Amino acid sequence: MKKVIVTTFLLLIFNFILAQAVWQQDGIPVRQGVNIEWSRAAASVEDGGVVYTWSDTRLGDRDVWAQKIDSEGNELWGENGTLINGQINRQEDIVVIDVGNNEVVVAWVDFRNEDAGDIYAQKLDSAGNIMWAEAGVPLCLAANIQISLNIVSDDAGGAYVLWIDKRASNTDIYATHILSSGNIADGWEVDGNAVVVMNGDQNQHSFRKDGTGKAVVVWHDKRDAEDEDLYMQRLGENGQMMWGENGILLCGEPGAQESAKLIQMEDTGMVVVWRDKRNDNDGDIYARKVNLDGSFAWSNEVVIYEGSGIQRNPRLASGSDNSVLAVWEDGRNDSYYKDIFAQKIAADGNLNWDSNGKAVCVEANDQLNPRLTADANGGAWLIWDDGRQFGHPQEDIYIQHLSNSGEELLTANGQVVCDAANQQFSPLLRRSGENIFAYWGDNRESSTGMYLQIYDSAGNAQLAENGKLIYYGLCGDAINFQFLENGSNPVIVWEDTRNAISANQIYMQVLTENGEFNLAENGEPVTEMTGADQENMDAVINSAGTEIAMVWEENRSDFKQIYAQAVDSQNNSLWNLQGVHLGENLIAQQELPKISYKQAEDAYYTGWADFRNFEFAIFGQKIQNNVKQWDNSGKLIADRDGNDKLNDIVQNYYIWQSGSYNELDIYMLKVDENGDPAENWPTDGLEICTASGKQKNARGILVPQGVLVVWEDQRDDNLDIYGQLVSAEGESLWQPDGEPLVALANDQLISDAIFEDYLYLVWEDFRNGEYKDVYVQKYNLNGEQLLAEDGVAISSVTSNQTNPVISHNQNNFLVTWEDYRNVGGCDIYTQLLDAFAVPFWNETGEQVCGAIKAQDKPQSVSDGDNNVFVIWQDKRSSGKTDIYNIYAQKFEIDDTSNSTEVISPSRLRNYPNPFNPETTISFQLPNNMLPAKLEVYNIRGRKITAYEIQPGQNHVIWNGTSSEGNKVASGVYFYKLKQLGKTISTQKMLLVK
């Protein structure tokens, strides 16, 4: 859904509790990835520099960025690039072209208006300043999908942009012509002109200017469902399709012709090279030259290579001597791995190098994804991904320089550009002035960065070994997180895939009451890297808040085993830098670990499901004074018939489910300090519920009488919620097989429960058979309902509300849930209730986060005072795949009385945005409005500066300094208009340097 600032104005004449979200709208990032998408887009410009473009999610959703590099490798457009477009939702798949005067035109796929994608463009001057409308110029807003852009210069300061278009039932090709002024040229429709609209799909296009201010395109065409061919078209300045409606046939031979690439020759002819399957399905490489009137310049197609093995992925460059330089991946030497071959084609179609192609690299493993650019002497520079050392996914980058005659001018089989750790990928070459710029994506630090090397004409590297970092950012996901209550410094622990090339690790962060963090940005790992994934984590904090302990599964050998770690609040290791092996048995699978803290012993009880006896049983381990207390291989807790899977541990009470797929029962066992069954407890566990059907997902809550166990129960086909109260002596205090806490039509899924003198249970309820709602109920220790029969609906809007959680705050309770009321994904909503489930806030709840895409899996904790922290899994960065980060919000819950009416100001905005060095914030306060304050905050919620505001028209200039006069760093800032201590409007601005 859209990012919308929603301001609610209330006029109340009685006491109420005010919901005040303290931090920025839609939360602060606890863990936010950058997730660079490097799509090999770059343009050489006249001053000897190169402009590179990419997209990333550093600001939350995906935006498009650019950087200009000079001949010495200096970054000219700010330390981290310049923002081209940061509109709502995704901007991605950017392309760029030099249009003269050191200016470039860029175009991208834009999802601000719809999830299918539109096409926008922008022009940048030599300093990286935006030259057209700030929001970009829309090139196509037609319905359905527009993707796969290509761009060429019109040689007059503008550009032709071409794309794949699915506005009709098939995949077609459309284009437009945008002038230097940012206006669409005459003769072009609002959403582009059809280049080809035929039956079947038209795709795999290649697009080039023709040297006369026009452009030529070639594409793969399935208009004949039985024969895949190649067609071409020439585009005129004013929308003319100069080679007839729907193009001319380039090659219609039997078999598929595909992967065509197009290049302009100096004599204004166009040469096409493609992969051709007329002889066999492996494919060969063919070429043809086309004159600008659409006639063929060569009498026949030219066979570049026709032989054994797979030939694919041809790429072209225009030689400096009116030739064409071609490179491709070639499998003639190995049926599995590919090498790099090249050829030079003269203007008359003759092959200048070896008739079978020049072997550029024939090393071990794969050499893939070649790119090339011409030198000034009839030769070529070539670059590629190279797996000769370690294979996939540990590729390096290699380069070669071939002379006019095809002689290797660098080391045979290529010279290494970068052989840093992990994977380097998607290299690109650009020649600018006398230099060759090599640019690539790089995972040497596990997440993706973009690196650069510059070569002089002799092949000497000008920058540091393995390249210079241009921009780097965190990738991967944060999953399976837990929120641990710890006063004003709650702790977040999660599994992180940022280092997935090596292994997933457990990370931690400590929040502060100011929205800042005690640990490094985006968290810190709790162990050293072991090279094995850490997953299915469980965590707990001790009563003093001085130790955070966690357990997890990790496969360091042939089977998953259980490990543990404890750290202090500064993430200093207390147990072992690589984790403590809890149950050393390397020939059996161990799963689903749990951990609990028992204050009376200052000890941690852990447990897991263990397959060492060829059927899952429950094993455990106790850690006290940083030392394992039981046998190194763990202590057998219970081994009943069937598979035992641990559900929960409450202090030294173990709760598990046991049985087969269709018959699962719930058991519990209290153990003594030695791990043996406590006095009066059955050796193999107390039967909590052995009713027919499945009982699962049990959890325990410590109460004065012992432990209250609640679970999901399917004894009557539908899912219901049952409970049992068990004394410390092992006696079930409620009826056998449990008390039905919620047993209604359809399914009720247990979500969360807490005990504060009474049991408060919240659940996801499908009783109406149409929507899932959120309900709450209060029970005494006899299992009796104390609120309305069958529960109180927290929010019954006509959409799904799911996965509620509950936390206690003073005398009240905060319930937070996933909410689907708005179009475009799941949001996070919350409600404050008193002890009788009477809501204090809007009857349908207060929005915690309404950012684009889905936000789910909320968790909340109280600081024990008047504040509640909420975190959630956030997908605002998602695009081609889902991306999971963690965001947080803090709510101040203040008693307020005699509220004064607040009057809405006119639209709060700033210009320019982004800005450097200053921006003007403009708005108008009605004359009858009380004085207000304008406050500027950084992304962490820290106040930077403030201004007193009077009624009337206001123009506040902020020059990027704090109230102390210090310059602040580039980045996102928020300005808030406040009256009577309440925020009544908020906006975002971006300072770039």
JSON list of C-alpha atoms in Angstrom, two decimals, residues 185-369:
[
{"chain": "A", "resi": 185, "resn": "ALA", "atom": "CA", "xyz": [8.64, 13.83, -29.35]},
{"chain": "A", "resi": 186, "resn": "ASP", "atom": "CA", "xyz": [5.80, 14.44, -31.79]},
{"chain": "A", "resi": 187, "resn": "GLY", "atom": "CA", "xyz": [4.36, 11.31, -33.32]},
{"chain": "A", "resi": 188, "resn": "TRP", "atom": "CA", "xyz": [4.73, 9.18, -30.19]},
{"chain": "A", "resi": 189, "resn": "GLU", "atom": "CA", "xyz": [1.70, 8.08, -28.17]},
{"chain": "A", "resi": 190, "resn": "VAL", "atom": "CA", "xyz": [1.39, 8.83, -24.45]},
{"chain": "A", "resi": 191, "resn": "ASP", "atom": "CA", "xyz": [2.29, 5.27, -23.48]},
{"chain": "A", "resi": 192, "resn": "GLY", "atom": "CA", "xyz": [4.63, 4.54, -26.35]},
{"chain": "A", "resi": 193, "resn": "ASN", "atom": "CA", "xyz": [4.24, 3.26, -29.89]},
{"chain": "A", "resi": 194, "resn": "ALA", "atom": "CA", "xyz": [3.98, -0.41, -30.75]},
{"chain": "A", "resi": 195, "resn": "VAL", "atom": "CA", "xyz": [7.14, -1.67, -32.41]},
{"chain": "A", "resi": 196, "resn": "VAL", "atom": "CA", "xyz": [5.58, -5.09, -32.87]},
{"chain": "A", "resi": 197, "resn": "VAL", "atom": "CA", "xyz": [2.18, -6.44, -31.82]},
{"chain": "A", "resi": 198, "resn": "MET", "atom": "CA", "xyz": [1.71, -9.97, -33.14]},
{"chain": "A", "resi": 199, "resn": "ASN", "atom": "CA", "xyz": [0.57, -13.39, -32.02]},
{"chain": "A", "resi": 200, "resn": "GLY", "atom": "CA", "xyz": [2.97, -15.16, -29.73]},
{"chain": "A", "resi": 201, "resn": "ASP", "atom": "CA", "xyz": [5.71, -13.46, -27.74]},
{"chain": "A", "resi": 202, "resn": "GLN", "atom": "CA", "xyz": [8.27, -10.98, -28.97]},
{"chain": "A", "resi": 203, "resn": "ASN", "atom": "CA", "xyz": [11.23, -10.58, -26.62]},
{"chain": "A", "resi": 204, "resn": "GLN", "atom": "CA", "xyz": [15.04, -10.75, -26.27]},
{"chain": "A", "resi": 205, "resn": "HIS", "atom": "CA", "xyz": [15.44, -7.37, -27.93]},
{"chain": "A", "resi": 206, "resn": "SER", "atom": "CA", "xyz": [18.70, -5.58, -28.72]},
{"chain": "A", "resi": 207, "resn": "PHE", "atom": "CA", "xyz": [18.60, -1.85, -29.47]},
{"chain": "A", "resi": 208, "resn": "ARG", "atom": "CA", "xyz": [21.15, 0.55, -31.02]},
{"chain": "A", "resi": 209, "resn": "LYS", "atom": "CA", "xyz": [21.23, 4.03, -32.50]},
{"chain": "A", "resi": 210, "resn": "ASP", "atom": "CA", "xyz": [21.91, 4.03, -36.24]},
{"chain": "A", "resi": 211, "resn": "GLY", "atom": "CA", "xyz": [24.12, 7.13, -36.53]},
{"chain": "A", "resi": 212, "resn": "THR", "atom": "CA", "xyz": [21.44, 9.30, -38.16]},
{"chain": "A", "resi": 213, "resn": "GLY", "atom": "CA", "xyz": [19.35, 10.24, -35.12]},
{"chain": "A", "resi": 214, "resn": "LYS", "atom": "CA", "xyz": [17.19, 7.15, -35.47]},
{"chain": "A", "resi": 215, "resn": "ALA", "atom": "CA", "xyz": [17.37, 3.68, -33.87]},
{"chain": "A", "resi": 216, "resn": "VAL", "atom": "CA", "xyz": [17.23, 0.01, -34.88]},
{"chain": "A", "resi": 217, "resn": "VAL", "atom": "CA", "xyz": [15.97, -2.97, -32.88]},
{"chain": "A", "resi": 218, "resn": "VAL", "atom": "CA", "xyz": [16.20, -6.74, -33.39]},
{"chain": "A", "resi": 219, "resn": "TRP", "atom": "CA", "xyz": [14.15, -9.28, -31.46]},
{"chain": "A", "resi": 220, "resn": "HIS", "atom": "CA", "xyz": [13.26, -12.93, -30.98]},
{"chain": "A", "resi": 221, "resn": "ASP", "atom": "CA", "xyz": [9.79, -13.58, -32.41]},
{"chain": "A", "resi": 222, "resn": "LYS", "atom": "CA", "xyz": [7.27, -16.39, -31.85]},
{"chain": "A", "resi": 223, "resn": "ARG", "atom": "CA", "xyz": [4.52, -15.15, -34.17]},
{"chain": "A", "resi": 224, "resn": "ASP", "atom": "CA", "xyz": [4.92, -18.55, -35.85]},
{"chain": "A", "resi": 225, "resn": "ALA", "atom": "CA", "xyz": [4.37, -20.93, -32.97]},
{"chain": "A", "resi": 226, "resn": "GLU", "atom": "CA", "xyz": [6.30, -23.68, -34.76]},
{"chain": "A", "resi": 227, "resn": "ASP", "atom": "CA", "xyz": [9.36, -21.63, -35.66]},
{"chain": "A", "resi": 228, "resn": "GLU", "atom": "CA", "xyz": [11.23, -19.06, -33.55]},
{"chain": "A", "resi": 229, "resn": "ASP", "atom": "CA", "xyz": [12.70, -16.37, -35.81]},
{"chain": "A", "resi": 230, "resn": "LEU", "atom": "CA", "xyz": [14.42, -12.98, -35.70]},
{"chain": "A", "resi": 231, "resn": "TYR", "atom": "CA", "xyz": [12.82, -9.71, -36.84]},
{"chain": "A", "resi": 232, "resn": "MET", "atom": "CA", "xyz": [14.03, -6.11, -37.04]},
{"chain": "A", "resi": 233, "resn": "GLN", "atom": "CA", "xyz": [12.63, -2.58, -37.12]},
{"chain": "A", "resi": 234, "resn": "ARG", "atom": "CA", "xyz": [13.98, 0.94, -37.59]},
{"chain": "A", "resi": 235, "resn": "LEU", "atom": "CA", "xyz": [12.45, 3.74, -35.51]},
{"chain": "A", "resi": 236, "resn": "GLY", "atom": "CA", "xyz": [12.17, 7.30, -36.82]},
{"chain": "A", "resi": 237, "resn": "GLU", "atom": "CA", "xyz": [12.34, 10.49, -34.74]},
{"chain": "A", "resi": 238, "resn": "ASN", "atom": "CA", "xyz": [8.59, 11.04, -34.90]},
{"chain": "A", "resi": 239, "resn": "GLY", "atom": "CA", "xyz": [7.38, 7.52, -34.27]},
{"chain": "A", "resi": 240, "resn": "GLN", "atom": "CA", "xyz": [7.70, 6.14, -37.81]},
{"chain": "A", "resi": 241, "resn": "MET", "atom": "CA", "xyz": [8.17, 2.39, -38.12]},
{"chain": "A", "resi": 242, "resn": "MET", "atom": "CA", "xyz": [10.44, 2.67, -41.15]},
{"chain": "A", "resi": 243, "resn": "TRP", "atom": "CA", "xyz": [10.72, -1.01, -42.10]},
{"chain": "A", "resi": 244, "resn": "GLY", "atom": "CA", "xyz": [6.99, -1.72, -42.30]},
{"chain": "A", "resi": 245, "resn": "GLU", "atom": "CA", "xyz": [4.40, -2.71, -39.74]},
{"chain": "A", "resi": 246, "resn": "ASN", "atom": "CA", "xyz": [5.66, -5.33, -37.27]},
{"chain": "A", "resi": 247, "resn": "GLY", "atom": "CA", "xyz": [9.18, -5.39, -38.74]},
{"chain": "A", "resi": 248, "resn": "ILE", "atom": "CA", "xyz": [11.18, -7.27, -41.36]},
{"chain": "A", "resi": 249, "resn": "LEU", "atom": "CA", "xyz": [12.31, -10.89, -41.15]},
{"chain": "A", "resi": 250, "resn": "LEU", "atom": "CA", "xyz": [16.03, -11.17, -40.46]},
{"chain": "A", "resi": 251, "resn": "CYS", "atom": "CA", "xyz": [16.27, -14.95, -40.21]},
{"chain": "A", "resi": 252, "resn": "GLY", "atom": "CA", "xyz": [13.49, -17.49, -40.65]},
{"chain": "A", "resi": 253, "resn": "GLU", "atom": "CA", "xyz": [15.49, -20.70, -40.93]},
{"chain": "A", "resi": 254, "resn": "PRO", "atom": "CA", "xyz": [14.18, -23.90, -39.30]},
{"chain": "A", "resi": 255, "resn": "GLY", "atom": "CA", "xyz": [14.89, -24.29, -35.62]},
{"chain": "A", "resi": 256, "resn": "ALA", "atom": "CA", "xyz": [15.13, -21.47, -33.13]},
{"chain": "A", "resi": 257, "resn": "GLN", "atom": "CA", "xyz": [17.08, -18.27, -33.68]},
{"chain": "A", "resi": 258, "resn": "GLU", "atom": "CA", "xyz": [17.59, -16.46, -30.38]},
{"chain": "A", "resi": 259, "resn": "SER", "atom": "CA", "xyz": [19.78, -14.21, -28.21]},
{"chain": "A", "resi": 260, "resn": "ALA", "atom": "CA", "xyz": [20.40, -11.71, -31.00]},
{"chain": "A", "resi": 261, "resn": "LYS", "atom": "CA", "xyz": [22.70, -8.76, -30.41]},
{"chain": "A", "resi": 262, "resn": "LEU", "atom": "CA", "xyz": [22.94, -5.66, -32.58]},
{"chain": "A", "resi": 263, "resn": "ILE", "atom": "CA", "xyz": [25.76, -3.18, -33.21]},
{"chain": "A", "resi": 264, "resn": "GLN", "atom": "CA", "xyz": [26.26, -0.13, -35.44]},
{"chain": "A", "resi": 265, "resn": "MET", "atom": "CA", "xyz": [29.23, -0.12, -37.78]},
{"chain": "A", "resi": 266, "resn": "GLU", "atom": "CA", "xyz": [31.08, 3.08, -38.64]},
{"chain": "A", "resi": 267, "resn": "ASP", "atom": "CA", "xyz": [29.74, 2.93, -42.22]},
{"chain": "A", "resi": 268, "resn": "THR", "atom": "CA", "xyz": [26.18, 3.18, -40.77]},
{"chain": "A", "resi": 269, "resn": "GLY", "atom": "CA", "xyz": [25.36, -0.44, -41.44]},
{"chain": "A", "resi": 270, "resn": "MET", "atom": "CA", "xyz": [23.96, -2.60, -38.61]},
{"chain": "A", "resi": 271, "resn": "VAL", "atom": "CA", "xyz": [25.33, -6.07, -37.82]},
{"chain": "A", "resi": 272, "resn": "VAL", "atom": "CA", "xyz": [23.36, -8.70, -35.93]},
{"chain": "A", "resi": 273, "resn": "VAL", "atom": "CA", "xyz": [24.94, -11.76, -34.30]},
{"chain": "A", "resi": 274, "resn": "TRP", "atom": "CA", "xyz": [22.78, -14.52, -32.83]},
{"chain": "A", "resi": 275, "resn": "ARG", "atom": "CA", "xyz": [22.56, -18.06, -31.54]},
{"chain": "A", "resi": 276, "resn": "ASP", "atom": "CA", "xyz": [21.15, -20.36, -34.22]},
{"chain": "A", "resi": 277, "resn": "LYS", "atom": "CA", "xyz": [19.70, -23.87, -33.74]},
{"chain": "A", "resi": 278, "resn": "ARG", "atom": "CA", "xyz": [19.03, -24.77, -37.37]},
{"chain": "A", "resi": 279, "resn": "ASN", "atom": "CA", "xyz": [21.62, -27.57, -37.23]},
{"chain": "A", "resi": 280, "resn": "ASP", "atom": "CA", "xyz": [21.15, -28.85, -33.68]},
{"chain": "A", "resi": 281, "resn": "ASN", "atom": "CA", "xyz": [19.76, -27.76, -30.35]},
{"chain": "A", "resi": 282, "resn": "ASP", "atom": "CA", "xyz": [23.21, -26.92, -28.99]},
{"chain": "A", "resi": 283, "resn": "GLY", "atom": "CA", "xyz": [23.27, -23.79, -31.13]},
{"chain": "A", "resi": 284, "resn": "ASP", "atom": "CA", "xyz": [25.85, -22.11, -33.36]},
{"chain": "A", "resi": 285, "resn": "ILE", "atom": "CA", "xyz": [26.80, -18.46, -33.85]},
{"chain": "A", "resi": 286, "resn": "TYR", "atom": "CA", "xyz": [25.65, -16.62, -37.01]},
{"chain": "A", "resi": 287, "resn": "ALA", "atom": "CA", "xyz": [25.79, -13.01, -38.22]},
{"chain": "A", "resi": 288, "resn": "ARG", "atom": "CA", "xyz": [24.22, -10.73, -40.84]},
{"chain": "A", "resi": 289, "resn": "LYS", "atom": "CA", "xyz": [24.66, -7.12, -41.89]},
{"chain": "A", "resi": 290, "resn": "VAL", "atom": "CA", "xyz": [21.64, -4.92, -42.62]},
{"chain": "A", "resi": 291, "resn": "ASN", "atom": "CA", "xyz": [21.65, -1.60, -44.45]},
{"chain": "A", "resi": 292, "resn": "LEU", "atom": "CA", "xyz": [19.62, 1.32, -43.11]},
{"chain": "A", "resi": 293, "resn": "ASP", "atom": "CA", "xyz": [16.98, 0.82, -45.81]},
{"chain": "A", "resi": 294, "resn": "GLY", "atom": "CA", "xyz": [16.34, -2.70, -44.48]},
{"chain": "A", "resi": 295, "resn": "SER", "atom": "CA", "xyz": [18.21, -4.54, -47.26]},
{"chain": "A", "resi": 296, "resn": "PHE", "atom": "CA", "xyz": [20.94, -7.08, -46.54]},
{"chain": "A", "resi": 297, "resn": "ALA", "atom": "CA", "xyz": [24.51, -5.93, -47.18]},
{"chain": "A", "resi": 298, "resn": "TRP", "atom": "CA", "xyz": [26.07, -9.39, -47.33]},
{"chain": "A", "resi": 299, "resn": "SER", "atom": "CA", "xyz": [24.86, -11.91, -49.89]},
{"chain": "A", "resi": 300, "resn": "ASN", "atom": "CA", "xyz": [24.43, -14.54, -47.20]},
{"chain": "A", "resi": 301, "resn": "GLU", "atom": "CA", "xyz": [24.50, -14.97, -43.48]},
{"chain": "A", "resi": 302, "resn": "VAL", "atom": "CA", "xyz": [27.99, -15.39, -42.07]},
{"chain": "A", "resi": 303, "resn": "VAL", "atom": "CA", "xyz": [28.74, -18.44, -39.96]},
{"chain": "A", "resi": 304, "resn": "ILE", "atom": "CA", "xyz": [30.83, -17.20, -37.04]},
{"chain": "A", "resi": 305, "resn": "TYR", "atom": "CA", "xyz": [31.14, -20.70, -35.62]},
{"chain": "A", "resi": 306, "resn": "GLU", "atom": "CA", "xyz": [29.31, -23.88, -36.51]},
{"chain": "A", "resi": 307, "resn": "GLY", "atom": "CA", "xyz": [30.55, -26.95, -34.70]},
{"chain": "A", "resi": 308, "resn": "SER", "atom": "CA", "xyz": [30.27, -29.27, -31.73]},
{"chain": "A", "resi": 309, "resn": "GLY", "atom": "CA", "xyz": [29.13, -28.30, -28.28]},
{"chain": "A", "resi": 310, "resn": "ILE", "atom": "CA", "xyz": [26.99, -25.46, -27.02]},
{"chain": "A", "resi": 311, "resn": "GLN", "atom": "CA", "xyz": [27.59, -21.92, -28.26]},
{"chain": "A", "resi": 312, "resn": "ARG", "atom": "CA", "xyz": [25.54, -19.21, -26.54]},
{"chain": "A", "resi": 313, "resn": "ASN", "atom": "CA", "xyz": [25.31, -15.69, -25.15]},
{"chain": "A", "resi": 314, "resn": "PRO", "atom": "CA", "xyz": [26.98, -13.67, -27.94]},
{"chain": "A", "resi": 315, "resn": "ARG", "atom": "CA", "xyz": [27.99, -10.07, -27.23]},
{"chain": "A", "resi": 316, "resn": "LEU", "atom": "CA", "xyz": [29.19, -7.35, -29.62]},
{"chain": "A", "resi": 317, "resn": "ALA", "atom": "CA", "xyz": [31.25, -4.21, -29.82]},
{"chain": "A", "resi": 318, "resn": "SER", "atom": "CA", "xyz": [31.86, -1.87, -32.73]},
{"chain": "A", "resi": 319, "resn": "GLY", "atom": "CA", "xyz": [35.54, -1.98, -33.70]},
{"chain": "A", "resi": 320, "resn": "SER", "atom": "CA", "xyz": [37.49, 1.24, -34.22]},
{"chain": "A", "resi": 321, "resn": "ASP", "atom": "CA", "xyz": [38.35, 0.11, -37.78]},
{"chain": "A", "resi": 322, "resn": "ASN", "atom": "CA", "xyz": [34.76, -0.35, -39.03]},
{"chain": "A", "resi": 323, "resn": "SER", "atom": "CA", "xyz": [34.70, -3.97, -37.88]},
{"chain": "A", "resi": 324, "resn": "VAL", "atom": "CA", "xyz": [32.51, -5.92, -35.47]},
{"chain": "A", "resi": 325, "resn": "LEU", "atom": "CA", "xyz": [33.98, -7.67, -32.44]},
{"chain": "A", "resi": 326, "resn": "ALA", "atom": "CA", "xyz": [32.05, -10.66, -31.07]},
{"chain": "A", "resi": 327, "resn": "VAL", "atom": "CA", "xyz": [32.48, -12.84, -27.98]},
{"chain": "A", "resi": 328, "resn": "TRP", "atom": "CA", "xyz": [30.48, -15.84, -26.76]},
{"chain": "A", "resi": 329, "resn": "GLU", "atom": "CA", "xyz": [30.39, -18.76, -24.33]},
{"chain": "A", "resi": 330, "resn": "ASP", "atom": "CA", "xyz": [31.54, -21.99, -25.98]},
{"chain": "A", "resi": 331, "resn": "GLY", "atom": "CA", "xyz": [31.19, -25.64, -24.92]},
{"chain": "A", "resi": 332, "resn": "ARG", "atom": "CA", "xyz": [33.17, -27.31, -27.72]},
{"chain": "A", "resi": 333, "resn": "ASN", "atom": "CA", "xyz": [35.85, -28.49, -25.27]},
{"chain": "A", "resi": 334, "resn": "ASP", "atom": "CA", "xyz": [33.55, -29.77, -22.54]},
{"chain": "A", "resi": 335, "resn": "SER", "atom": "CA", "xyz": [29.92, -30.84, -22.48]},
{"chain": "A", "resi": 336, "resn": "TYR", "atom": "CA", "xyz": [29.45, -29.29, -19.04]},
{"chain": "A", "resi": 337, "resn": "TYR", "atom": "CA", "xyz": [31.79, -26.31, -18.71]},
{"chain": "A", "resi": 338, "resn": "LYS", "atom": "CA", "xyz": [32.04, -23.27, -20.99]},
{"chain": "A", "resi": 339, "resn": "ASP", "atom": "CA", "xyz": [35.03, -21.36, -22.36]},
{"chain": "A", "resi": 340, "resn": "ILE", "atom": "CA", "xyz": [35.29, -17.90, -23.93]},
{"chain": "A", "resi": 341, "resn": "PHE", "atom": "CA", "xyz": [35.80, -17.50, -27.69]},
{"chain": "A", "resi": 342, "resn": "ALA", "atom": "CA", "xyz": [35.87, -14.37, -29.84]},
{"chain": "A", "resi": 343, "resn": "GLN", "atom": "CA", "xyz": [35.87, -13.29, -33.47]},
{"chain": "A", "resi": 344, "resn": "LYS", "atom": "CA", "xyz": [36.49, -10.14, -35.50]},
{"chain": "A", "resi": 345, "resn": "ILE", "atom": "CA", "xyz": [34.23, -9.55, -38.51]},
{"chain": "A", "resi": 346, "resn": "ALA", "atom": "CA", "xyz": [35.29, -7.17, -41.25]},
{"chain": "A", "resi": 347, "resn": "ALA", "atom": "CA", "xyz": [32.88, -4.78, -42.96]},
{"chain": "A", "resi": 348, "resn": "ASP", "atom": "CA", "xyz": [32.61, -7.20, -45.90]},
{"chain": "A", "resi": 349, "resn": "GLY", "atom": "CA", "xyz": [31.67, -10.12, -43.65]},
{"chain": "A", "resi": 350, "resn": "ASN", "atom": "CA", "xyz": [35.04, -11.87, -43.69]},
{"chain": "A", "resi": 351, "resn": "LEU", "atom": "CA", "xyz": [36.38, -13.35, -40.47]},
{"chain": "A", "resi": 352, "resn": "ASN", "atom": "CA", "xyz": [39.66, -11.69, -39.45]},
{"chain": "A", "resi": 353, "resn": "TRP", "atom": "CA", "xyz": [40.73, -14.09, -36.73]},
{"chain": "A", "resi": 354, "resn": "ASP", "atom": "CA", "xyz": [40.93, -17.88, -36.55]},
{"chain": "A", "resi": 355, "resn": "SER", "atom": "CA", "xyz": [38.12, -19.38, -38.65]},
{"chain": "A", "resi": 356, "resn": "ASN", "atom": "CA", "xyz": [36.96, -21.37, -35.64]},
{"chain": "A", "resi": 357, "resn": "GLY", "atom": "CA", "xyz": [37.13, -18.34, -33.36]},
{"chain": "A", "resi": 358, "resn": "LYS", "atom": "CA", "xyz": [39.86, -17.02, -31.12]},
{"chain": "A", "resi": 359, "resn": "ALA", "atom": "CA", "xyz": [40.16, -18.98, -27.86]},
{"chain": "A", "resi": 360, "resn": "VAL", "atom": "CA", "xyz": [40.19, -16.22, -25.25]},
{"chain": "A", "resi": 361, "resn": "CYS", "atom": "CA", "xyz": [40.07, -18.49, -22.21]},
{"chain": "A", "resi": 362, "resn": "VAL", "atom": "CA", "xyz": [40.02, -22.30, -22.01]},
{"chain": "A", "resi": 363, "resn": "GLU", "atom": "CA", "xyz": [40.81, -22.76, -18.34]},
{"chain": "A", "resi": 364, "resn": "ALA", "atom": "CA", "xyz": [39.20, -25.27, -15.95]},
{"chain": "A", "resi": 365, "resn": "ASN", "atom": "CA", "xyz": [35.57, -24.98, -14.87]},
{"chain": "A", "resi": 366, "resn": "ASP", "atom": "CA", "xyz": [33.28, -22.31, -16.31]},
{"chain": "A", "resi": 367, "resn": "GLN", "atom": "CA", "xyz": [34.11, -18.99, -17.88]},
{"chain": "A", "resi": 368, "resn": "LEU", "atom": "CA", "xyz": [30.81, -17.12, -18.27]},
{"chain": "A", "resi": 369, "resn": "ASN", "atom": "CA", "xyz": [29.07, -13.81, -18.88]}
]
